[in-house]
Structure formats: structure tokens, C-alpha cells
Short mmCIF file of C-alpha atoms and ligand atoms in Angstrom, two decimals:
data_model
loop_
_atom_site.label_atom_id
_atom_site.label_comp_id
_atom_site.label_asym_id
_atom_site.label_seq_id
_atom_site.Cartn_x
_atom_site.Cartn_y
_atom_site.Cartn_z
CA MET I 1 18.95 -19.14 -0.76
CA LYS I 2 16.70 -18.42 2.23
CA PRO I 3 13.45 -16.82 1.02
CA ILE I 4 13.40 -13.04 1.26
CA TYR I 5 10.45 -11.90 3.33
CA LEU I 6 9.28 -8.38 2.50
CA ASP I 7 5.67 -8.63 3.63
CA HIS I 8 5.91 -7.22 7.15
CA ASN I 9 2.63 -5.30 6.85
CA ALA I 10 0.83 -8.65 6.48
CA THR I 11 2.51 -10.01 9.58
CA THR I 12 5.98 -9.91 11.05
CA ALA I 13 8.07 -12.41 13.00
CA LEU I 14 7.28 -12.95 16.66
CA ARG I 15 9.77 -11.03 18.81
CA PRO I 16 11.87 -13.38 21.00
CA GLU I 17 10.90 -11.38 24.12
CA ALA I 18 7.19 -11.66 23.26
CA ARG I 19 7.56 -15.37 22.49
CA GLU I 20 9.26 -16.01 25.80
CA ALA I 21 6.60 -14.12 27.77
CA TRP I 22 3.82 -15.83 25.80
CA LEU I 23 5.17 -19.34 26.38
CA GLU I 24 6.05 -18.73 30.01
CA THR I 25 2.56 -17.40 30.72
CA ALA I 26 0.95 -20.37 28.97
CA ASP I 27 3.07 -22.74 31.08
CA ARG I 28 2.32 -20.93 34.32
CA LEU I 29 -1.35 -20.21 33.74
CA GLY I 30 -3.58 -22.27 36.00
CA GLY I 31 -6.79 -20.30 36.25
CA ASN I 32 -9.35 -18.20 34.47
CA ALA I 33 -8.77 -14.46 34.97
CA SER I 34 -12.40 -14.11 36.07
CA SER I 35 -12.15 -16.71 38.87
CA VAL I 36 -11.84 -15.46 42.44
CA HIS I 37 -9.50 -18.20 43.70
CA ALA I 38 -5.72 -17.78 43.83
CA ALA I 39 -5.09 -19.26 40.35
CA GLY I 40 -7.70 -16.92 38.89
CA ARG I 41 -6.28 -13.93 40.72
CA GLU I 42 -2.82 -14.72 39.37
CA ALA I 43 -4.19 -14.75 35.82
CA ARG I 44 -6.01 -11.45 36.50
CA THR I 45 -2.75 -9.91 37.72
CA MET I 46 -1.04 -10.94 34.47
CA VAL I 47 -3.78 -9.24 32.42
CA ASP I 48 -3.66 -6.14 34.63
CA GLU I 49 0.11 -5.89 34.32
CA ALA I 50 -0.07 -6.27 30.54
CA ARG I 51 -2.71 -3.54 30.36
CA GLU I 52 -0.55 -1.30 32.53
CA ARG I 53 2.46 -1.93 30.27
CA ILE I 54 0.56 -0.98 27.11
CA ALA I 55 -1.13 2.02 28.74
CA GLY I 56 2.33 3.28 29.76
CA ALA I 57 3.71 2.79 26.25
CA LEU I 58 0.76 4.57 24.61
CA GLY I 59 0.46 7.28 27.27
CA VAL I 60 -3.18 6.51 28.08
CA LEU I 61 -5.15 5.22 31.07
CA GLU I 62 -5.44 1.52 31.76
CA ASP I 63 -9.22 1.54 31.71
CA GLU I 64 -9.11 3.11 28.24
CA LEU I 65 -7.88 -0.18 26.75
CA ILE I 66 -10.08 -3.09 25.66
CA PHE I 67 -8.41 -6.37 24.66
CA THR I 68 -9.86 -8.05 21.57
CA SER I 69 -8.91 -10.86 19.20
CA GLY I 70 -7.13 -8.59 16.71
CA GLY I 71 -7.32 -5.52 14.51
CA THR I 72 -10.39 -6.79 12.69
CA GLU I 73 -12.42 -7.19 15.87
CA SER I 74 -11.23 -3.84 17.20
CA ASP I 75 -12.30 -2.14 13.94
CA ASN I 76 -15.69 -3.91 14.03
CA LEU I 77 -16.26 -2.98 17.67
CA ALA I 78 -15.32 0.65 17.03
CA ILE I 79 -17.55 1.02 13.96
CA LEU I 80 -20.56 -1.02 15.06
CA GLY I 81 -20.32 -0.28 18.79
CA GLY I 82 -19.55 3.38 18.14
CA MET I 83 -22.50 3.86 15.78
CA ALA I 84 -24.82 1.98 18.17
CA SER I 85 -23.97 4.50 20.88
CA LEU I 86 -24.95 7.51 18.74
CA GLU I 87 -28.39 9.05 18.27
CA PRO I 88 -30.61 7.57 15.52
CA GLY I 89 -29.88 9.26 12.19
CA ALA I 90 -26.15 9.65 12.91
CA ARG I 91 -24.04 9.40 9.75
CA LEU I 92 -20.70 7.74 9.22
CA VAL I 93 -18.03 9.57 7.25
CA THR I 94 -15.01 7.64 5.98
CA THR I 95 -12.59 7.15 3.08
CA PRO I 96 -12.60 4.47 0.35
CA ILE I 97 -9.09 3.26 1.25
CA GLU I 98 -9.87 1.92 4.73
CA HIS I 99 -9.02 -1.70 5.54
CA PRO I 100 -11.77 -4.26 4.74
CA ALA I 101 -12.19 -4.71 8.53
CA VAL I 102 -13.71 -1.20 8.46
CA LEU I 103 -15.31 -1.13 5.01
CA GLU I 104 -17.04 -4.50 5.38
CA ALA I 105 -18.34 -3.52 8.83
CA LEU I 106 -20.20 -0.69 7.11
CA ARG I 107 -22.33 -3.09 5.08
CA PRO I 108 -24.73 -4.12 7.87
CA LEU I 109 -25.04 -0.47 8.84
CA GLU I 110 -25.92 0.57 5.31
CA LEU I 111 -28.43 -2.29 5.05
CA GLN I 112 -30.12 -0.87 8.13
CA GLY I 113 -30.28 2.55 6.47
CA THR I 114 -27.33 4.31 8.12
CA PRO I 115 -26.05 7.02 5.78
CA VAL I 116 -22.38 6.43 4.95
CA GLU I 117 -20.30 9.00 3.10
CA ARG I 118 -16.97 7.99 1.55
CA LEU I 119 -14.84 10.97 0.63
CA GLU I 120 -12.52 10.72 -2.35
CA VAL I 121 -8.75 10.51 -1.99
CA ASN I 122 -6.19 11.90 -4.45
CA ALA I 123 -3.66 9.87 -6.45
CA GLU I 124 -1.36 9.70 -3.37
CA GLY I 125 -4.15 8.44 -1.13
CA HIS I 126 -4.56 11.71 0.75
CA VAL I 127 -8.00 12.95 1.64
CA ASP I 128 -8.79 16.66 1.90
CA LEU I 129 -8.86 17.27 5.67
CA ASP I 130 -11.12 20.33 5.42
CA GLY I 131 -13.55 18.37 3.27
CA LEU I 132 -13.49 15.47 5.72
CA ALA I 133 -14.13 17.71 8.72
CA ALA I 134 -16.84 19.64 6.87
CA ALA I 135 -18.59 16.39 5.93
CA CYS I 136 -19.03 15.49 9.62
CA GLY I 137 -22.12 16.93 11.19
CA PRO I 138 -22.64 17.13 14.96
CA GLY I 139 -23.18 13.69 16.46
CA ASP I 140 -21.79 11.83 13.42
CA MET I 141 -18.92 9.34 13.39
CA LEU I 142 -15.68 9.73 11.45
CA ALA I 143 -13.52 6.70 10.61
CA THR I 144 -10.20 7.40 8.94
CA MET I 145 -7.09 5.27 9.14
CA ALA I 146 -3.83 6.52 10.62
CA ALA I 147 -1.74 4.74 7.98
CA ASN I 148 -2.76 2.74 4.95
CA ASN I 149 -1.59 -0.86 4.82
CA GLU I 150 -1.30 -1.14 0.99
CA ILE I 151 0.28 2.14 -0.12
CA GLY I 152 1.50 3.61 3.19
CA THR I 153 -0.33 6.95 3.09
CA VAL I 154 -0.35 8.56 6.54
CA THR I 155 -3.17 10.84 7.73
CA ASP I 156 -2.27 13.96 9.70
CA LEU I 157 -4.70 13.16 12.51
CA GLU I 158 -3.63 16.05 14.71
CA ARG I 159 -4.50 18.54 11.99
CA LEU I 160 -7.70 16.70 11.23
CA SER I 161 -8.86 16.82 14.85
CA GLY I 162 -8.08 20.57 14.88
CA ARG I 163 -10.31 20.98 11.81
CA LEU I 164 -13.04 18.90 13.44
CA LYS I 165 -13.00 21.04 16.58
CA ALA I 166 -13.10 24.23 14.51
CA SER I 167 -16.06 23.04 12.45
CA SER I 168 -18.10 21.47 15.28
CA SER I 169 -20.96 23.41 16.79
CA GLY I 170 -21.15 21.90 20.26
CA GLN I 171 -22.02 18.23 19.73
CA ARG I 172 -18.83 16.43 18.85
CA THR I 173 -18.03 13.98 16.09
CA LEU I 174 -17.07 10.49 17.33
CA PHE I 175 -13.55 10.17 15.92
CA PHE I 176 -12.12 6.70 15.21
CA THR I 177 -8.83 5.74 13.63
CA ASP I 178 -7.49 2.36 12.57
CA ALA I 179 -3.90 2.62 13.86
CA VAL I 180 -2.95 -1.00 13.13
CA GLN I 181 -0.18 -0.08 10.66
CA ALA I 182 0.87 3.06 12.51
CA LEU I 183 2.13 1.46 15.71
CA GLY I 184 5.89 1.03 15.73
CA ARG I 185 6.23 2.66 12.30
CA ILE I 186 5.31 6.30 13.05
CA PRO I 187 4.87 8.10 16.41
CA VAL I 188 1.49 7.24 17.92
CA HIS I 189 0.20 10.11 20.08
CA LEU I 190 -3.41 9.30 20.83
CA ARG I 191 -3.94 12.44 22.93
CA LYS I 192 -2.39 14.77 20.35
CA TRP I 193 -4.29 13.02 17.59
CA GLY I 194 -7.47 13.83 19.50
CA VAL I 195 -9.12 10.51 18.63
CA ASP I 196 -11.87 8.88 20.69
CA LEU I 197 -11.30 5.33 19.48
CA ALA I 198 -8.21 3.65 17.96
CA SER I 199 -7.54 0.04 16.95
CA PHE I 200 -4.29 -1.94 17.17
CA SER I 201 -3.11 -5.46 16.38
CA ALA I 202 -0.27 -7.33 18.12
CA HIS I 203 0.95 -9.48 15.23
CA LYS I 204 1.85 -6.41 13.15
CA VAL I 205 4.51 -5.46 15.70
CA GLY I 206 6.00 -8.84 16.61
CA GLY I 207 3.35 -9.99 19.06
CA PRO I 208 1.33 -13.20 18.81
CA PRO I 209 -1.51 -13.31 16.27
CA GLY I 210 -5.07 -13.22 17.61
CA VAL I 211 -4.63 -10.32 20.03
CA GLY I 212 -5.82 -6.78 19.42
CA LEU I 213 -6.65 -3.68 21.31
CA LEU I 214 -9.23 -0.95 21.13
CA PHE I 215 -8.43 2.37 22.78
CA ARG I 216 -11.56 4.11 23.99
CA LYS I 217 -11.06 7.56 25.48
CA GLN I 218 -12.49 7.88 28.95
CA GLY I 219 -16.13 8.93 28.92
CA ILE I 220 -16.71 8.08 25.24
CA PRO I 221 -19.85 5.95 24.86
CA LEU I 222 -19.46 2.56 23.20
CA GLU I 223 -21.93 -0.32 22.95
CA PRO I 224 -20.68 -3.93 23.07
CA ARG I 225 -21.06 -6.09 19.98
CA GLN I 226 -20.49 -9.33 21.84
CA TRP I 227 -22.32 -10.34 24.99
CA GLY I 228 -21.65 -12.79 27.82
CA GLY I 229 -19.75 -12.39 31.10
CA GLY I 230 -18.86 -8.78 31.75
CA HIS I 231 -15.24 -8.98 30.60
CA GLU I 232 -13.32 -5.86 29.56
CA GLY I 233 -15.70 -3.50 31.31
CA GLY I 234 -18.69 -5.23 29.71
CA LEU I 235 -17.49 -4.22 26.25
CA ARG I 236 -15.92 -7.45 25.04
CA ALA I 237 -17.28 -10.61 26.60
CA GLY I 238 -15.13 -13.76 26.51
CA THR I 239 -12.42 -15.37 28.62
CA GLU I 240 -9.20 -13.42 28.15
CA ASN I 241 -6.38 -14.90 26.07
CA VAL I 242 -3.91 -14.34 28.92
CA PRO I 243 -0.69 -15.67 27.26
CA GLY I 244 -1.51 -13.75 24.07
CA ILE I 245 -2.24 -10.56 25.97
CA VAL I 246 1.03 -10.79 27.93
CA GLY I 247 3.04 -11.49 24.73
CA ALA I 248 1.24 -8.63 22.97
CA SER I 249 2.04 -6.19 25.75
CA ILE I 250 5.76 -6.96 25.52
CA ALA I 251 5.75 -6.60 21.72
CA MET I 252 3.75 -3.37 21.75
CA GLU I 253 5.97 -1.79 24.39
CA LEU I 254 9.10 -2.70 22.40
CA ALA I 255 7.54 -1.42 19.17
CA VAL I 256 6.95 1.98 20.75
CA LYS I 257 10.49 2.07 22.21
CA GLU I 258 12.07 1.13 18.87
CA GLN I 259 9.85 3.26 16.65
CA GLU I 260 12.42 5.94 15.83
CA ALA I 261 15.14 3.43 14.99
CA TYR I 262 12.62 1.39 12.97
CA ALA I 263 11.54 4.44 10.96
CA GLU I 264 15.10 5.61 10.28
CA HIS I 265 16.32 2.16 9.24
CA THR I 266 13.38 1.22 7.03
CA ARG I 267 13.18 4.70 5.42
CA GLU I 268 16.83 4.48 4.41
CA LEU I 269 16.51 0.97 3.02
CA LEU I 270 13.28 1.76 1.20
CA LEU I 271 14.95 4.72 -0.51
CA HIS I 272 17.84 2.46 -1.48
CA LEU I 273 15.36 -0.08 -2.90
CA TRP I 274 13.59 2.61 -4.89
CA GLN I 275 16.81 4.12 -6.26
CA GLN I 276 18.06 0.69 -7.31
CA LEU I 277 14.77 -0.10 -9.00
CA VAL I 278 14.72 3.20 -10.89
CA GLU I 279 18.21 2.39 -12.18
CA ASN I 280 17.50 -1.23 -13.06
CA VAL I 281 13.84 -1.45 -14.01
CA PRO I 282 12.79 0.99 -16.70
CA GLU I 283 9.22 2.25 -16.30
CA VAL I 284 8.89 1.23 -12.64
CA ARG I 285 6.36 3.42 -10.84
CA CYS I 286 5.51 4.06 -7.21
CA ASN I 287 1.76 3.87 -6.54
CA GLY I 288 0.34 6.21 -3.92
CA PRO I 289 2.52 8.59 -1.92
CA GLN I 290 5.85 9.33 -3.58
CA MET I 291 9.16 8.83 -1.79
CA GLN I 292 9.61 12.49 -0.77
CA ASP I 293 6.10 12.70 0.75
CA PRO I 294 6.48 13.29 4.52
CA LEU I 295 3.07 11.68 5.08
CA ARG I 296 4.01 8.12 4.18
CA LEU I 297 4.96 5.03 6.18
CA PRO I 298 8.74 4.61 6.27
CA ASN I 299 8.61 0.86 5.55
CA THR I 300 6.01 0.52 2.80
CA ILE I 301 6.07 0.94 -0.97
CA ASN I 302 3.54 -0.07 -3.59
CA LEU I 303 5.09 -0.65 -7.00
CA ARG I 304 3.87 -0.84 -10.54
CA LEU I 305 6.29 -2.97 -12.54
CA PRO I 306 6.07 -2.98 -16.32
CA HIS I 307 4.13 -5.82 -18.00
CA THR I 308 3.04 -7.46 -14.75
CA GLU I 309 -0.23 -8.82 -13.32
CA GLY I 310 -0.38 -8.73 -9.52
CA GLN I 311 -1.29 -12.28 -8.55
CA VAL I 312 0.83 -13.94 -11.28
CA LEU I 313 3.73 -11.70 -10.33
CA ILE I 314 3.43 -12.63 -6.63
CA THR I 315 3.50 -16.32 -7.51
CA ARG I 316 6.52 -15.93 -9.79
CA LEU I 317 8.36 -13.88 -7.20
CA ASP I 318 7.57 -16.50 -4.59
CA LEU I 319 9.10 -19.19 -6.82
CA LEU I 320 12.21 -17.03 -7.14
CA GLY I 321 12.38 -16.63 -3.36
CA LEU I 322 10.85 -13.20 -2.81
CA GLN I 323 7.77 -13.02 -0.60
CA ALA I 324 5.75 -9.84 -1.07
CA SER I 325 2.10 -9.01 -1.47
CA ALA I 326 -0.40 -7.85 -4.06
CA GLY I 327 -2.27 -5.79 -1.50
CA SER I 328 -3.71 -6.62 1.89
CA ALA I 329 -3.09 -10.20 3.02
CA CYS I 330 -6.81 -10.67 3.59
CA ALA I 331 -7.42 -10.10 -0.10
CA SER I 332 -4.65 -12.33 -1.39
CA GLY I 333 -5.78 -15.25 -3.50
CA SER I 334 -8.57 -13.09 -4.86
CA LEU I 335 -8.40 -11.75 -8.36
CA GLU I 336 -10.28 -8.63 -7.35
CA PRO I 337 -8.43 -5.43 -8.10
CA SER I 338 -7.19 -3.59 -5.01
CA HIS I 339 -9.93 -1.24 -3.74
CA VAL I 340 -7.17 1.09 -2.54
CA LEU I 341 -5.46 1.40 -5.94
CA LYS I 342 -8.86 1.81 -7.61
CA ALA I 343 -9.66 4.64 -5.22
CA LEU I 344 -6.46 6.37 -6.41
CA GLY I 345 -8.00 6.45 -9.89
CA MET I 346 -6.41 3.36 -11.44
CA SER I 347 -8.06 1.04 -13.94
CA ASP I 348 -9.00 -2.52 -12.87
CA GLN I 349 -5.95 -3.83 -14.72
CA GLU I 350 -3.58 -1.39 -13.01
CA ALA I 351 -5.22 -2.01 -9.65
CA ARG I 352 -4.52 -5.75 -10.03
CA ALA I 353 -0.85 -5.14 -10.74
CA GLY I 354 0.29 -3.38 -7.56
CA LEU I 355 3.15 -5.00 -5.67
CA ARG I 356 3.39 -4.11 -1.99
CA ILE I 357 6.79 -4.37 -0.37
CA SER I 358 7.02 -3.77 3.37
CA LEU I 359 10.20 -3.83 5.44
CA ALA I 360 11.09 -4.29 9.10
CA LEU I 361 13.92 -3.41 11.45
CA SER I 362 15.41 -6.84 10.71
CA THR I 363 15.62 -6.16 6.94
CA THR I 364 19.19 -5.72 5.73
CA LYS I 365 20.77 -3.98 2.74
CA THR I 366 21.85 -7.35 1.36
CA VAL I 367 18.24 -8.52 1.44
CA ILE I 368 17.18 -5.38 -0.45
CA ASN I 369 19.93 -5.85 -3.05
CA ASN I 370 18.87 -9.46 -3.57
CA ALA I 371 15.24 -8.39 -3.89
CA VAL I 372 16.18 -5.76 -6.50
CA ASP I 373 18.08 -8.44 -8.38
CA ILE I 374 15.01 -10.70 -8.48
CA LEU I 375 12.69 -7.84 -9.46
CA SER I 376 14.94 -6.65 -12.28
CA ARG I 377 15.38 -10.20 -13.57
CA ILE I 378 11.64 -10.78 -13.65
CA CYS I 379 11.03 -7.53 -15.50
CA SER I 380 13.87 -7.93 -17.97
CA ASN I 381 12.41 -11.21 -19.22
CA GLY I 382 10.44 -9.03 -21.57
CA HIS I 383 7.28 -11.12 -21.41
CA ASN I 384 4.21 -10.74 -19.34
CA CYS I 385 4.99 -11.91 -15.83
N1 PLP N 401 -6.40 -2.72 9.84
C1 PLP N 401 -5.30 -2.63 9.08
C2 PLP N 401 -4.85 -1.30 8.59
C3 PLP N 401 -4.56 -3.78 8.77
O1 PLP N 401 -3.47 -3.68 8.01
C4 PLP N 401 -5.01 -5.02 9.25
C5 PLP N 401 -4.30 -6.27 8.87
O2 PLP N 401 -3.92 -6.44 7.73
C6 PLP N 401 -6.17 -5.06 10.06
C7 PLP N 401 -6.82 -3.91 10.33
C8 PLP N 401 -6.67 -6.36 10.61
O3 PLP N 401 -5.86 -6.78 11.69
P1 PLP N 401 -5.85 -8.32 12.18
O4 PLP N 401 -5.07 -9.08 11.17
O5 PLP N 401 -5.20 -8.28 13.51
O6 PLP N 401 -7.28 -8.74 12.25
#
């Protein structure tokens, strides 16, 4: 049997349209987008058109978009470049369930003495929005993700920005969101969300890996974290990955167009998966937001199966033909408990045992039924898997 792939939050298959655009651009590309000759100008046009395509899909201005090498770089640039643009003494307020691309970027800041406050989340991964807004003083930075990659908790950013405005006394808070898992899964309304900075990654929506995007609202100060030629408005030096950028723009545009269908399809299948598991696997639990929670990603579930250890379980499932994840892909292979599950209040042992399943528009009911079959078999063995 063909392996069942249910790890679409780690990465998802390249869309045929994005692949075609990517390959065609690579074949055609003759110049460097910074060169003034005809070959260079052609490459520049390709980058400009890709930027225009994404700006149209996201409803923002072209010069509000900075191309990067992926979600990680976008997160790093937002956090480090954002903090560098603020007055000395500015604090950073965040949550403990952010992606490592955010949490690890805080380390050098903390070493330099920047105060960082991590607000607690509840057992579903929700943070108290009033508490978050109240924790942000004037001139501070707030970093909170739009949607969590491991458990699927969604933040109501529109409400949060309302709270921030209400609590601010003139000088604004610099508001950043990691929207890597939000794009294509839930509606992304950067203006309504009221964010100043937002990160995206192409490979999460069927674009090529190694291409990301940072939205920076017009007029918001940001310092570069990489220096060289003045690419991307001086904010991200380095010769542009033109084929990747073109492929990414096609994938991101399609992801936005298909978002509603994606959400409806994956929500229905995820509910089917959950109902089947409840019937077939006694003691199965859903970690994080429960199925009826409106603030959850439609395609993501984090499971606690009886008598299982995360990494061992993943390996056994892989041998049986089911590819899923113990948490974020970046942490796989490590025996560390998930920092997200720990933040929900779980013990180290419980936080090692989470199984993340993430679906896509291409996932079928047959695939889900086969996955349930494998999961119930593994749990009915009665021994520690
Ligand atoms: N932020 C979130 C929420 C993610 O899920 C990921 C990838 O797992 C990243 C950032 C990093 O993105 P990339 O793999 O493009 O570096």
C-alpha cells in the first residue's frame, strides 16, 4: 500500500502549477534581478510580477512584502529586526507555544538583557487576550502566532488588536504574527488583524521550499538582520531566488483562492477521523483545542493515544505506512518533550506522546479510514507502542 501522508503541517506536496512556473522560470532565467541589462531586467520583472500576485492575494501593497528564505528567516527578521527598531528598554511579550523560529530568536535578545514576557496559555492553547494586551506597554513588541503548528490553536487577532488599541496610550505596540500555518487554512486578513508584521512560508501551501515572505505594514520601522547589496528595500540582502519566488507566488495565490474549500474539506475529514477514533480506540484524547472549538485549524489534530511514546509511535506508524509527526518537524528526532504540550500543562511523559495529524485538500476519506485502521491496530496490541 502507498504510504499515507498525514503530515501536511510539516510540508505539503508541490502544486503542479507552482512546479511548472518554478521549472519554467529556472529554464528561462538568464540574469541576476539586480543587473541593469536586458537579462537582469527580465528577472526583475519576474520578481515584480510575483510580488504583485502575492500582494493581490493578501490584499496588501507590493512594497509591504519582503522575500526571504522561509518562515524561519521571516520570523527571525521580524523579531530581531523589529526589536532593533524600537527604543532601548523595549520589552517583548509573547506566548510559550510559538514556533522555535520565534522562541529561539529570543535567546540572543535575552542574553543582551531585553526583557521577554511569556504569558501562559490554557489547556487548549488559548492565551487571555486582555492579559496579553495589558502586558504590552507603549513601544513594546508583541509576537503571537496566528495558528499553532502542533495543536492547531488559532488566535483571534482582530479581537487582540482591538484590545491593544484600547489599552495603548499613544505610542503603539509593534504587533507581529507568525502566520505560516494560517495561510490557506483559515482566512488571512492582514488589515483586519491589525498586525504590523506577519511571516509566511511557501512550502506549507504547495510552493517550493526555501522561500518565505515577511509582510511589513507601510511606515513600520524594521532594521535589517542581513547586510549586503540593497535587495528587498535594503531589508534582506542577497540575490533573489527568482524561480522559487515565482513558484511561491503561484502557490500562495492558489492557497488563498482555495482556502474555503480547503477548510470545509479538511474540517469534515478531521471530524470523521476523530469520530472513528473515539469508536475504535478507547481512551484516545485530543490535546489542545477540542473539535467543537471555533478557534482551531480545520486540518490539524494532536492526539494522545493510550500506552504510546511519541517518537517510538511515529517510527512504528511509519513502518505500518502512516506518516505523521510527534510535533514540529524541526524537533523530530529529538527526544525532548514538545514545548507546546508542556505549556498546556502536560507532564514530560505526556508531552512526548503527542501525535500530530495534519490533512490537506488532497486527503481522501479512504486515506482517513486506512489511517484509523492502522491507529486502532497499533493501540489494540495492548503493549507499549
Ligand atoms: N512558523 C511555523 C508556525 C511553522 O509551522 C514553521 C514550519 O514548521 C515555521 C515557522 C518555519 O518555516 P520554514 O520551514 O519555512 O522555515
